[in-house]
Tab-separated table of C-alpha atoms in Angstrom:
chain	number	residue	atom	x	y	z
A	1471	UNK	CA	-17.882	36.846	186.259
A	1472	UNK	CA	-17.605	40.599	186.649
A	1473	UNK	CA	-20.755	42.521	187.316
A	1474	UNK	CA	-22.291	43.909	184.089
A	1475	UNK	CA	-21.471	47.408	185.298
A	1476	UNK	CA	-17.887	46.402	185.918
A	1477	UNK	CA	-18.457	46.158	189.648
A	1478	UNK	CA	-19.349	43.076	191.683
A	1479	UNK	CA	-22.621	43.657	193.549
A	1480	UNK	CA	-22.681	43.563	197.312
A	1481	UNK	CA	-25.670	41.207	197.123
A	1482	UNK	CA	-28.130	39.433	194.869
A	1483	UNK	CA	-31.664	39.276	196.269
A	1484	UNK	CA	-34.257	36.917	194.816
A	1485	UNK	CA	-38.035	37.038	195.328
A	1486	UNK	CA	-39.771	33.723	196.004
A	1487	UNK	CA	-43.234	34.226	194.440
A	1488	UNK	CA	-44.315	37.293	192.495
A	1489	UNK	CA	-46.363	36.211	189.453
A	1490	UNK	CA	-49.965	35.061	189.934
A	1491	UNK	CA	-49.387	32.382	187.285
A	1492	UNK	CA	-46.549	30.903	189.343
A	1493	UNK	CA	-48.517	31.250	192.580
A	1494	UNK	CA	-51.322	29.195	191.029
A	1495	UNK	CA	-48.803	26.496	190.123
A	1496	UNK	CA	-47.515	26.428	193.678
A	1497	UNK	CA	-51.003	26.464	195.174
A	1498	UNK	CA	-50.462	29.471	197.423
A	1499	UNK	CA	-50.628	33.250	197.085
A	1500	UNK	CA	-48.406	35.193	199.523
A	1501	UNK	CA	-49.751	38.358	201.088
A	1502	UNK	CA	-46.240	39.810	201.421
A	1503	UNK	CA	-43.053	39.227	199.420
A	1504	UNK	CA	-40.322	36.947	200.780
A	1505	UNK	CA	-36.711	36.687	199.668
A	1506	UNK	CA	-33.490	34.721	199.686
A	1507	UNK	CA	-29.898	35.704	198.908
A	1508	UNK	CA	-27.642	34.404	196.153
A	1509	UNK	CA	-23.890	34.926	196.390
A	1510	UNK	CA	-22.284	37.312	193.888
A	1511	UNK	CA	-19.986	34.428	192.879
A	1512	UNK	CA	-23.023	32.775	191.249
A	1513	UNK	CA	-23.147	35.484	188.553
A	1514	UNK	CA	-22.352	34.577	184.961
A	1515	UNK	CA	-23.122	35.965	181.529
A	1516	UNK	CA	-24.555	35.054	178.160
A	1517	UNK	CA	-22.933	31.970	176.643
A	1518	UNK	CA	-21.560	30.707	179.949
A	1519	UNK	CA	-22.603	27.142	180.759
A	1520	UNK	CA	-24.896	26.258	183.624
A	1521	UNK	CA	-23.153	23.237	185.124
A	1522	UNK	CA	-25.243	20.555	186.786
A	1523	UNK	CA	-23.333	18.846	189.615
A	1524	UNK	CA	-22.912	15.123	189.201
A	1525	UNK	CA	-25.509	13.158	191.100
A	1526	UNK	CA	-28.190	15.814	190.576
A	1527	UNK	CA	-31.187	15.252	188.306
A	1528	UNK	CA	-33.349	18.307	189.012
A	1529	UNK	CA	-31.614	21.379	187.568
A	1530	UNK	CA	-34.312	24.027	187.388
A	1531	UNK	CA	-34.423	27.184	185.273
A	1532	UNK	CA	-36.402	30.328	186.114
A	1533	UNK	CA	-36.522	33.180	183.623
A	1534	UNK	CA	-36.736	36.538	185.435
A	1535	UNK	CA	-36.574	40.291	185.084
A	1536	UNK	CA	-33.489	41.519	186.963
A	1537	UNK	CA	-33.199	45.011	188.405
A	1538	UNK	CA	-29.802	46.636	188.938
A	1539	UNK	CA	-29.776	49.299	191.645
A	1540	UNK	CA	-28.288	52.618	190.533
A	1541	UNK	CA	-28.862	54.843	193.534
A	1542	UNK	CA	-28.433	53.873	197.177
A	1543	UNK	CA	-31.796	53.036	198.716
A	1544	UNK	CA	-32.531	53.246	202.426
A	1545	UNK	CA	-36.099	53.470	203.743
A	1546	UNK	CA	-37.595	54.689	200.469
A	1547	UNK	CA	-41.329	54.853	199.783
A	1548	UNK	CA	-43.015	52.523	197.247
A	1549	UNK	CA	-43.783	55.401	194.879
A	1550	UNK	CA	-40.060	56.294	194.880
A	1551	UNK	CA	-38.699	52.755	194.587
A	1552	UNK	CA	-38.399	52.615	190.790
A	1553	UNK	CA	-36.273	55.781	190.749
A	1554	UNK	CA	-33.508	53.815	192.475
A	1555	UNK	CA	-33.299	51.299	189.602
A	1556	UNK	CA	-30.645	52.118	186.975
A	1557	UNK	CA	-30.711	49.091	184.691
A	1558	UNK	CA	-33.035	46.234	183.740
A	1559	UNK	CA	-31.802	42.980	182.258
A	1560	UNK	CA	-32.682	39.291	181.845
A	1561	UNK	CA	-31.707	36.657	184.385
A	1562	UNK	CA	-31.963	32.925	184.916
A	1563	UNK	CA	-32.374	31.972	188.586
A	1564	UNK	CA	-31.009	28.441	188.180
A	1565	UNK	CA	-30.770	25.858	190.968
A	1566	UNK	CA	-30.745	22.161	191.783
A	1567	UNK	CA	-33.706	20.891	193.801
A	1568	UNK	CA	-31.625	17.854	194.788
A	1569	UNK	CA	-29.750	20.037	197.319
A	1570	UNK	CA	-32.625	22.116	198.725
A	1571	UNK	CA	-32.707	19.988	201.871
A	1572	UNK	CA	-29.027	20.795	202.492
A	1573	UNK	CA	-29.770	24.410	203.414
A	1574	UNK	CA	-33.515	24.401	203.939
A	1575	UNK	CA	-34.747	27.959	203.595
A	1576	UNK	CA	-31.499	29.662	202.585
A	1577	UNK	CA	-31.020	27.906	199.204
A	1578	UNK	CA	-27.273	28.526	199.537
A	1579	UNK	CA	-25.972	25.414	197.817
A	1580	UNK	CA	-29.048	24.633	195.742
A	1581	UNK	CA	-29.244	28.123	194.181
A	1582	UNK	CA	-25.834	29.628	194.905
A	1583	UNK	CA	-23.416	27.476	192.929
A	1584	UNK	CA	-20.954	29.163	190.591
A	1585	UNK	CA	-22.701	30.133	187.362
A	1586	UNK	CA	-26.223	29.671	188.704
A	1587	UNK	CA	-27.217	33.334	188.075
A	1588	UNK	CA	-26.665	34.222	184.415
A	1589	UNK	CA	-27.646	37.830	183.584
A	1590	UNK	CA	-27.565	39.912	180.405
A	1591	UNK	CA	-26.645	40.168	177.657
A	1592	UNK	CA	-27.656	43.833	177.454
A	1593	UNK	CA	-28.668	46.340	180.106
A	1594	UNK	CA	-31.747	48.452	179.454
A	1595	UNK	CA	-31.875	51.989	180.822
A	1596	UNK	CA	-34.622	51.966	183.472
A	1597	UNK	CA	-35.332	55.648	182.781
A	1598	UNK	CA	-36.539	54.703	179.287
A	1599	UNK	CA	-38.833	51.928	180.526
A	1600	UNK	CA	-42.312	51.676	181.977
A	1601	UNK	CA	-41.992	49.288	184.956
A	1602	UNK	CA	-45.535	48.027	184.287
A	1603	UNK	CA	-44.870	47.257	180.622
A	1604	UNK	CA	-42.022	44.750	180.683
A	1605	UNK	CA	-42.223	41.242	179.262
A	1606	UNK	CA	-40.127	38.192	180.124
A	1607	UNK	CA	-39.958	35.116	177.889
A	1608	UNK	CA	-38.017	31.895	178.312
A	1609	UNK	CA	-37.259	29.295	175.663
A	1610	UNK	CA	-35.757	25.839	176.082
A	1611	UNK	CA	-34.217	24.435	172.928
A	1612	UNK	CA	-36.150	27.075	170.965
A	1613	UNK	CA	-39.554	26.243	172.479
A	1614	UNK	CA	-41.378	29.007	174.359
A	1615	UNK	CA	-42.039	27.802	177.937
A	1616	UNK	CA	-42.515	31.063	179.891
A	1617	UNK	CA	-44.223	34.281	178.830
A	1618	UNK	CA	-45.573	36.916	181.221
A	1619	UNK	CA	-45.679	40.655	181.834
A	1620	UNK	CA	-44.851	42.923	184.743
A	1621	UNK	CA	-48.323	44.429	184.944
A	1622	UNK	CA	-49.477	41.170	186.574
A	1623	UNK	CA	-46.983	41.201	189.446
A	1624	UNK	CA	-48.233	40.564	192.950
A	1625	UNK	CA	-45.586	43.005	194.245
A	1626	UNK	CA	-44.544	45.726	191.763
A	1627	UNK	CA	-40.914	46.717	191.460
A	1628	UNK	CA	-41.257	49.926	193.485
A	1629	UNK	CA	-42.821	48.004	196.356
A	1630	UNK	CA	-39.970	45.486	196.353
A	1631	UNK	CA	-37.386	48.287	196.596
A	1632	UNK	CA	-39.328	49.956	199.395
A	1633	UNK	CA	-39.894	46.735	201.322
A	1634	UNK	CA	-36.255	45.664	201.173
A	1635	UNK	CA	-34.920	49.116	202.004
A	1636	UNK	CA	-36.836	49.236	205.275
A	1637	UNK	CA	-34.122	47.044	206.831
A	1638	UNK	CA	-31.509	46.376	204.131
A	1639	UNK	CA	-29.562	49.159	202.470
A	1640	UNK	CA	-29.504	48.605	198.711
A	1641	UNK	CA	-26.203	49.680	197.194
A	1642	UNK	CA	-25.467	50.674	193.600
A	1643	UNK	CA	-24.851	47.539	191.554
A	1644	UNK	CA	-27.018	45.268	193.725
A	1645	UNK	CA	-29.186	42.868	191.708
A	1646	UNK	CA	-32.818	42.012	192.478
A	1647	UNK	CA	-34.343	38.966	190.782
A	1648	UNK	CA	-38.042	39.794	190.733
A	1649	UNK	CA	-39.642	36.337	190.491
A	1650	UNK	CA	-40.452	33.858	187.752
A	1651	UNK	CA	-43.766	33.249	185.966
A	1652	UNK	CA	-45.444	29.895	185.366
A	1653	UNK	CA	-43.600	27.346	183.260
A	1654	UNK	CA	-40.315	27.028	185.153
A	1655	UNK	CA	-39.181	23.417	185.048
A	1656	UNK	CA	-36.195	21.077	184.666
A	1657	UNK	CA	-33.418	21.028	182.062
A	1658	UNK	CA	-30.679	18.492	181.379
A	1659	UNK	CA	-27.163	18.540	179.901
A	1660	UNK	CA	-27.405	19.332	176.214
A	1661	UNK	CA	-30.343	21.712	176.631
A	1662	UNK	CA	-30.091	25.434	175.923
A	1663	UNK	CA	-32.043	28.008	177.931
A	1664	UNK	CA	-32.786	31.491	176.588
A	1665	UNK	CA	-34.326	34.331	178.611
A	1666	UNK	CA	-35.261	37.667	177.065
A	1667	UNK	CA	-36.764	40.842	178.545
A	1668	UNK	CA	-38.249	43.612	176.450
A	1669	UNK	CA	-40.349	46.732	176.852
A	1670	UNK	CA	-40.956	50.143	175.270
A	1671	UNK	CA	-39.298	48.981	172.050
A	1672	UNK	CA	-36.098	47.880	173.814
A	1673	UNK	CA	-34.819	44.348	174.338
A	1674	UNK	CA	-32.015	42.694	176.267
A	1675	UNK	CA	-31.584	40.143	173.503
A	1676	UNK	CA	-31.572	36.451	174.392
A	1677	UNK	CA	-29.607	35.441	177.467
A	1678	UNK	CA	-28.497	32.081	176.068
A	1679	UNK	CA	-26.854	29.486	178.326
A	1680	UNK	CA	-26.115	25.846	177.531
A	1681	UNK	CA	-26.539	23.204	180.220
A	1682	UNK	CA	-23.573	20.934	180.904
A	1683	UNK	CA	-22.729	18.096	183.268
A	1684	UNK	CA	-19.912	18.687	185.770
A	1685	UNK	CA	-16.662	17.010	184.806
A	1686	UNK	CA	-16.018	15.686	188.303
A	1687	UNK	CA	-17.844	13.944	191.108
A	1688	UNK	CA	-19.179	16.044	193.947
A	1689	UNK	CA	-16.840	15.670	196.908
A	1690	UNK	CA	-18.387	13.534	199.658
A	1691	UNK	CA	-17.595	15.691	202.705
A	1692	UNK	CA	-20.919	17.479	202.812
A	1693	UNK	CA	-24.594	17.048	201.996
A	1694	UNK	CA	-25.068	14.930	198.890
A	1695	UNK	CA	-27.859	15.229	196.305
A	1696	UNK	CA	-31.144	13.511	197.121
A	1697	UNK	CA	-34.559	13.840	195.514
A	1698	UNK	CA	-37.909	12.640	196.809
A	1699	UNK	CA	-41.324	12.731	195.106
A	1700	UNK	CA	-42.143	16.131	196.584
A	1701	UNK	CA	-38.949	17.711	195.229
A	1702	UNK	CA	-39.490	16.129	191.810
A	1703	UNK	CA	-43.023	17.483	191.667
A	1704	UNK	CA	-41.854	20.961	192.738
A	1705	UNK	CA	-39.001	20.950	190.227
A	1706	UNK	CA	-40.969	19.783	187.221
A	1707	UNK	CA	-44.047	21.870	187.947
A	1708	UNK	CA	-46.746	21.444	185.320
A	1709	UNK	CA	-44.286	20.418	182.619
A	1710	UNK	CA	-44.507	16.708	183.377
A	1711	UNK	CA	-47.842	15.523	184.770
A	1712	UNK	CA	-47.240	12.750	187.278
A	1713	UNK	CA	-48.151	9.238	186.276
A	1714	UNK	CA	-51.327	7.933	187.924
A	1715	UNK	CA	-50.657	6.274	191.254
A	1716	UNK	CA	-53.393	3.717	190.644
A	1717	UNK	CA	-54.666	2.151	187.436
A	1718	UNK	CA	-57.974	3.835	186.587
A	1719	UNK	CA	-59.804	0.555	185.907
A	1720	UNK	CA	-58.630	-0.935	189.187
A	1721	UNK	CA	-59.637	2.213	191.052
A	1722	UNK	CA	-63.099	2.096	189.487
A	1723	UNK	CA	-63.376	-1.581	190.373
A	1724	UNK	CA	-62.570	-0.904	194.013
A	1725	UNK	CA	-65.011	1.979	194.048
A	1726	UNK	CA	-67.768	-0.250	192.665
A	1727	UNK	CA	-67.784	-2.658	195.627
A	1728	UNK	CA	-68.751	-2.086	199.236
A	1729	UNK	CA	-66.191	-1.845	202.016
A	1730	UNK	CA	-68.191	-4.461	203.916
A	1731	UNK	CA	-67.780	-6.865	200.983
A	1732	UNK	CA	-64.062	-6.175	200.766
A	1733	UNK	CA	-63.757	-6.836	204.496
A	1734	UNK	CA	-65.507	-10.192	204.099
A	1735	UNK	CA	-63.257	-11.205	201.210
A	1736	UNK	CA	-60.134	-10.184	203.118
A	1737	UNK	CA	-61.318	-12.288	206.040
A	1738	UNK	CA	-61.730	-15.300	203.742
A	1739	UNK	CA	-58.056	-14.917	202.898
A	1740	UNK	CA	-57.070	-14.933	206.551
A	1741	UNK	CA	-56.549	-11.165	206.728
A	1742	UNK	CA	-58.484	-10.291	209.861
A	1743	UNK	CA	-56.984	-6.925	210.845
A	1744	UNK	CA	-57.417	-4.800	207.737
A	1745	UNK	CA	-60.113	-2.429	209.030
A	1746	UNK	CA	-59.131	0.986	210.328
A	1747	UNK	CA	-61.232	0.981	213.471
A	1748	UNK	CA	-62.799	3.926	215.220
A	1749	UNK	CA	-62.933	6.363	212.296
A	1750	UNK	CA	-65.993	7.951	210.727
A	1751	UNK	CA	-66.489	10.057	207.601
A	1752	UNK	CA	-67.193	13.769	207.572
A	1753	UNK	CA	-69.550	13.073	204.660
A	1754	UNK	CA	-71.086	9.577	204.827
A	1755	UNK	CA	-72.151	9.682	201.174
A	1756	UNK	CA	-68.545	9.864	199.940
A	1757	UNK	CA	-66.503	6.955	198.691
A	1758	UNK	CA	-62.716	6.916	198.779
A	1759	UNK	CA	-60.126	4.941	196.819
A	1760	UNK	CA	-56.443	5.821	196.847
A	1761	UNK	CA	-52.844	4.974	197.622
A	1762	UNK	CA	-51.490	5.392	201.147
A	1763	UNK	CA	-49.029	8.143	202.009
A	1764	UNK	CA	-48.278	7.975	205.713
A	1765	UNK	CA	-47.617	10.376	208.590
A	1766	UNK	CA	-46.701	9.308	212.105
A	1767	UNK	CA	-47.270	11.287	215.298
A	1768	UNK	CA	-45.506	10.469	218.541
A	1769	UNK	CA	-46.611	11.454	222.062
A	1770	UNK	CA	-45.900	15.027	223.038
A	1771	UNK	CA	-42.542	15.786	224.582
A	1772	UNK	CA	-42.200	19.491	225.184
A	1773	UNK	CA	-38.420	19.550	224.809
A	1774	UNK	CA	-38.672	17.912	221.362
A	1775	UNK	CA	-41.678	19.790	220.009
A	1776	UNK	CA	-39.615	22.928	219.405
A	1777	UNK	CA	-37.388	20.988	216.981
A	1778	UNK	CA	-39.932	18.635	215.411
A	1779	UNK	CA	-43.220	20.497	215.702
A	1780	UNK	CA	-42.463	23.940	214.304
A	1781	UNK	CA	-41.617	25.243	210.859
A	1782	UNK	CA	-41.915	22.851	207.944
A	1783	UNK	CA	-42.571	19.908	210.198
A	1784	UNK	CA	-43.500	16.356	209.224
A	1785	UNK	CA	-47.206	17.217	209.157
A	1786	UNK	CA	-46.706	19.999	206.599
A	1787	UNK	CA	-44.186	17.946	204.624
A	1788	UNK	CA	-46.655	15.072	204.403
A	1789	UNK	CA	-49.278	17.371	202.881
A	1790	UNK	CA	-46.804	18.912	200.432
A	1791	UNK	CA	-45.637	15.419	199.411
A	1792	UNK	CA	-49.132	14.367	198.351
A	1793	UNK	CA	-49.722	13.482	194.722
A	1794	UNK	CA	-53.062	13.115	192.957
A	1795	UNK	CA	-54.553	9.828	194.145
A	1796	UNK	CA	-52.797	9.725	197.518
A	1797	UNK	CA	-54.683	9.089	200.747
A	1798	UNK	CA	-52.937	10.737	203.701
A	1799	UNK	CA	-52.995	8.149	206.511
A	1800	UNK	CA	-52.138	9.468	209.988
A	1801	UNK	CA	-51.100	7.410	212.986
A	1802	UNK	CA	-52.103	9.391	216.079
A	1803	UNK	CA	-52.208	6.389	218.442
A	1804	UNK	CA	-56.039	6.638	218.514
A	1805	UNK	CA	-55.680	9.752	220.674
A	1806	UNK	CA	-58.531	12.052	219.712
A	1807	UNK	CA	-57.881	14.656	222.402
A	1808	UNK	CA	-56.078	16.954	219.951
A	1809	UNK	CA	-56.535	17.804	216.303
A	1810	UNK	CA	-54.269	16.160	213.734
A	1811	UNK	CA	-55.523	18.094	210.700
A	1812	UNK	CA	-57.676	21.185	210.202
A	1813	UNK	CA	-59.259	23.158	207.416
A	1814	UNK	CA	-56.114	24.807	205.968
A	1815	UNK	CA	-54.076	21.622	205.582
A	1816	UNK	CA	-57.128	19.683	204.424
A	1817	UNK	CA	-57.725	22.350	201.775
A	1818	UNK	CA	-54.084	22.092	200.705
A	1819	UNK	CA	-54.404	18.289	200.496
A	1820	UNK	CA	-57.469	18.699	198.301
A	1821	UNK	CA	-55.666	21.214	196.072
A	1822	UNK	CA	-52.811	18.755	195.648
A	1823	UNK	CA	-55.275	16.165	194.374
A	1824	UNK	CA	-55.465	13.918	197.427
A	1825	UNK	CA	-58.039	11.128	197.224
A	1826	UNK	CA	-58.733	11.397	200.947
A	1827	UNK	CA	-57.455	11.694	204.511
A	1828	UNK	CA	-57.654	9.083	207.273
A	1829	UNK	CA	-56.630	9.837	210.867
A	1830	UNK	CA	-57.306	7.889	214.037
A	1831	UNK	CA	-56.788	11.176	215.904
A	1832	UNK	CA	-58.879	14.305	216.216
A	1833	UNK	CA	-60.211	16.593	213.502
A	1834	UNK	CA	-60.230	20.378	213.894
A	1835	UNK	CA	-62.502	22.762	211.978
A	1836	UNK	CA	-64.814	19.841	211.254
A	1837	UNK	CA	-67.582	21.872	209.596
A	1838	UNK	CA	-65.148	23.557	207.209
A	1839	UNK	CA	-63.442	20.248	206.413
A	1840	UNK	CA	-66.806	18.594	205.747
A	1841	UNK	CA	-67.550	21.323	203.204
A	1842	UNK	CA	-64.452	20.381	201.144
A	1843	UNK	CA	-64.648	18.033	198.193
A	1844	UNK	CA	-62.366	15.625	200.046
A	1845	UNK	CA	-63.258	12.369	201.831
A	1846	UNK	CA	-61.965	12.629	205.411
A	1847	UNK	CA	-62.218	9.867	208.032
A	1848	UNK	CA	-61.360	10.746	211.622
A	1849	UNK	CA	-61.555	9.529	215.191
A	1850	UNK	CA	-63.603	12.444	216.496
A	1851	UNK	CA	-63.859	16.214	216.510
A	1852	UNK	CA	-61.610	18.254	218.788
A	1853	UNK	CA	-60.795	21.985	218.847
A	1854	UNK	CA	-57.209	21.689	220.116
A	1855	UNK	CA	-54.054	21.959	218.008
A	1856	UNK	CA	-51.796	18.912	217.739
A	1857	UNK	CA	-49.191	20.373	220.133
A	1858	UNK	CA	-51.494	19.470	223.000
A	1859	UNK	CA	-50.856	15.744	222.547
A	1860	UNK	CA	-48.765	15.009	219.462
A	1861	UNK	CA	-45.374	15.617	217.869
A	1862	UNK	CA	-45.359	15.202	214.066
A	1863	UNK	CA	-42.418	12.872	213.593
A	1864	UNK	CA	-41.940	11.313	210.169
A	1865	UNK	CA	-43.563	10.530	206.835
A	1866	UNK	CA	-43.465	7.686	204.357
A	1867	UNK	CA	-43.050	4.949	206.986
A	1868	UNK	CA	-45.287	2.029	208.041
A	1869	UNK	CA	-47.825	3.237	210.605
A	1870	UNK	CA	-50.565	1.857	212.831
A	1871	UNK	CA	-53.818	3.665	212.095
A	1872	UNK	CA	-56.920	2.551	213.968
A	1873	UNK	CA	-55.299	-0.765	214.809
A	1874	UNK	CA	-54.340	-1.567	211.206
A	1875	UNK	CA	-50.811	-1.702	209.830
A	1876	UNK	CA	-50.588	0.587	206.801
A	1877	UNK	CA	-47.550	0.706	204.554
A	1878	UNK	CA	-46.866	3.441	201.995
A	1879	UNK	CA	-48.327	2.171	198.737
A	1880	UNK	CA	-51.150	0.161	200.318
A	1881	UNK	CA	-54.605	0.825	198.898
A	1882	UNK	CA	-57.300	2.453	201.040
A	1883	UNK	CA	-60.991	2.044	200.304
A	1884	UNK	CA	-63.662	3.876	202.287
A	1885	UNK	CA	-67.417	4.339	202.308
A	1886	UNK	CA	-70.084	5.046	204.940
A	1887	UNK	CA	-69.158	1.840	206.820
A	1888	UNK	CA	-65.498	2.809	207.307
A	1889	UNK	CA	-62.083	2.174	205.766
A	1890	UNK	CA	-60.186	-1.005	204.883
A	1891	UNK	CA	-56.584	-1.561	203.829
A	1892	UNK	CA	-56.178	-3.535	200.599
A	1893	UNK	CA	-52.809	-5.121	199.744
A	1894	UNK	CA	-52.061	-4.006	196.158
A	1895	UNK	CA	-51.192	-7.498	194.918
A	1896	UNK	CA	-54.647	-8.782	195.953
A	1897	UNK	CA	-56.713	-5.871	194.654
A	1898	UNK	CA	-57.733	-7.233	191.240
A	1899	UNK	CA	-58.846	-10.654	192.514
A	1900	UNK	CA	-60.635	-9.030	195.456
A	1901	UNK	CA	-62.679	-6.895	193.060
A	1902	UNK	CA	-63.698	-9.949	191.045
A	1903	UNK	CA	-64.673	-11.942	194.143
A	1904	UNK	CA	-66.476	-8.976	195.681
A	1905	UNK	CA	-68.574	-8.546	192.567
A	1906	UNK	CA	-69.517	-12.231	192.631
A	1907	UNK	CA	-70.388	-12.004	196.335
A	1908	UNK	CA	-72.519	-8.899	195.792
A	1909	UNK	CA	-74.282	-10.575	192.884
A	1910	UNK	CA	-75.144	-13.541	195.122
A	1911	UNK	CA	-76.386	-11.187	197.817
A	1912	UNK	CA	-78.596	-9.412	195.294
A	1913	UNK	CA	-80.144	-12.763	194.335
A	1914	UNK	CA	-80.631	-13.649	198.005
A	1915	UNK	CA	-82.288	-10.279	198.643
A	1916	UNK	CA	-84.751	-10.882	195.835
A	1917	UNK	CA	-85.654	-14.300	197.284
A	1918	UNK	CA	-86.153	-12.881	200.779
A	1919	UNK	CA	-88.384	-10.161	199.332
A	1920	UNK	CA	-90.354	-12.944	197.638
A	1921	UNK	CA	-90.989	-14.531	201.030
A	1922	UNK	CA	-88.355	-17.272	201.208
A	1923	UNK	CA	-86.649	-18.091	204.511
A	1924	UNK	CA	-82.925	-17.674	204.923
A	1925	UNK	CA	-82.107	-21.267	205.975
A	1926	UNK	CA	-79.918	-22.649	203.192
A	1927	UNK	CA	-80.334	-19.412	201.242
A	1928	UNK	CA	-78.053	-17.129	203.220
A	1929	UNK	CA	-75.278	-17.925	202.800
A	1930	UNK	CA	-76.068	-19.554	199.466
A	1931	UNK	CA	-76.372	-23.305	200.015
A	1932	UNK	CA	-76.324	-26.249	197.559
A	1933	UNK	CA	-80.102	-26.264	197.222
A	1934	UNK	CA	-80.141	-22.743	195.884
A	1935	UNK	CA	-77.025	-23.004	193.709
A	1936	UNK	CA	-78.924	-24.122	190.582
A	1937	UNK	CA	-81.578	-21.396	190.725
A	1938	UNK	CA	-78.846	-18.824	191.343
A	1939	UNK	CA	-76.843	-19.937	188.310
A	1940	UNK	CA	-79.962	-19.679	186.113
A	1941	UNK	CA	-80.741	-16.212	187.548
A	1942	UNK	CA	-77.143	-15.150	187.021
A	1943	UNK	CA	-77.067	-16.350	183.385
A	1944	UNK	CA	-80.336	-14.580	182.583
A	1945	UNK	CA	-79.071	-11.402	184.194
A	1946	UNK	CA	-75.776	-11.588	182.317
A	1947	UNK	CA	-77.567	-11.999	178.962
A	1948	UNK	CA	-79.900	-9.125	179.786
A	1949	UNK	CA	-77.049	-6.776	180.744
A	1950	UNK	CA	-74.865	-7.516	177.679
A	1951	UNK	CA	-74.692	-4.436	175.458
A	1952	UNK	CA	-76.645	-4.650	172.218
A	1953	UNK	CA	-74.264	-5.197	169.308
A	1954	UNK	CA	-74.330	-2.894	166.303
A	1955	UNK	CA	-76.915	-4.253	163.858
A	1956	UNK	CA	-78.784	-6.324	166.454
A	1957	UNK	CA	-82.416	-5.495	166.962
A	1958	UNK	CA	-83.092	-3.256	169.924
């Protein structure tokens, strides 16, 4: 479409994070603003459809306050930045998360498709507005989903103008999308998104855009849509809480039995290599139950570390892919001569709801990690970064951790004795058998305390089976809850 001023802007600049409410959703607060560009061809207006490409499922909306530059800005000071803004309007920074991997960092295809930047419908004169008294609201199908004000911004409008103009000349007509508040999520064909900005008694009116499905398949000669759990979680935000990875009753059952008992029951089933050997907990009093999410390190090769070890590498991706209930399991080839996780990534894992971390490699910042409310099992402390010995290679693949084969989706149970791998299909029967074993061991302990020898008692032999059954029945009757109306 034509620019609202009748002139196509030279650029559209979008801010990544600028509202504290959105930063809390994302789990990080930037100390400086960061940006990406959207092509002017992505501009559209009120009433124009936002078209979701076929094959995509994660079309995100982001209601924003848009600034339109009126006066050329080059190396301006923060206190002068607002004077270079001519108009304020509403915008929807739309995009498909399914294509973020195609242009990682630039967002060109995920955010830059035709029609992915609706603005309007009315322009508000910036000279009549207080930049700290603007409000942006977004509705989906009439329901309010975003509501925030510009006085909360991490980086006020004048600072954004000043920061950008240090290196980038802002021309009249350029558009700056100033960030979205909490509540941005996913819409589907048939939905209608409305964004409205108001302040000082003025309003843009609702920027209303219907969502439609593309009428053609996406041509196959380029990156195709793909969505993984991390992208789905990022796209949906807090709008759709993820389903539990593990049934709560099963998790509680696994937590109620000792790792040593689980190991014995696994051995009885012929599973002899289910212990993750050589790891110890940062806090021996913790217990851990969760679902494996895996990360594999390969031996250091200096010529490959530049490509695989820097930026958003597999280590960082693995942490950002964690869901509540995941245990991050790292295969570091039992090499503890370099750290495989430290306090920052462990904190991020905890903030993402991880149930624990297990690595057969080294642990950095061990005191700080031990202070977190996060069970962590490791091969030993080491001050070095991973680039001394390891290249983070891939996630979500079967790994060997402490001599045990761990597949994504396996269950991990840990206590002061260590960690065992539990095949999910055996978990329920293992809990039942572990409870029976622990009950027998409690009976045996009582008999030993009473002075009996262990011959024929431990393990429970035929001669003790009758007394045990009587003890067990009495205990079961005693522990049954009193029914309503029964005498106490």
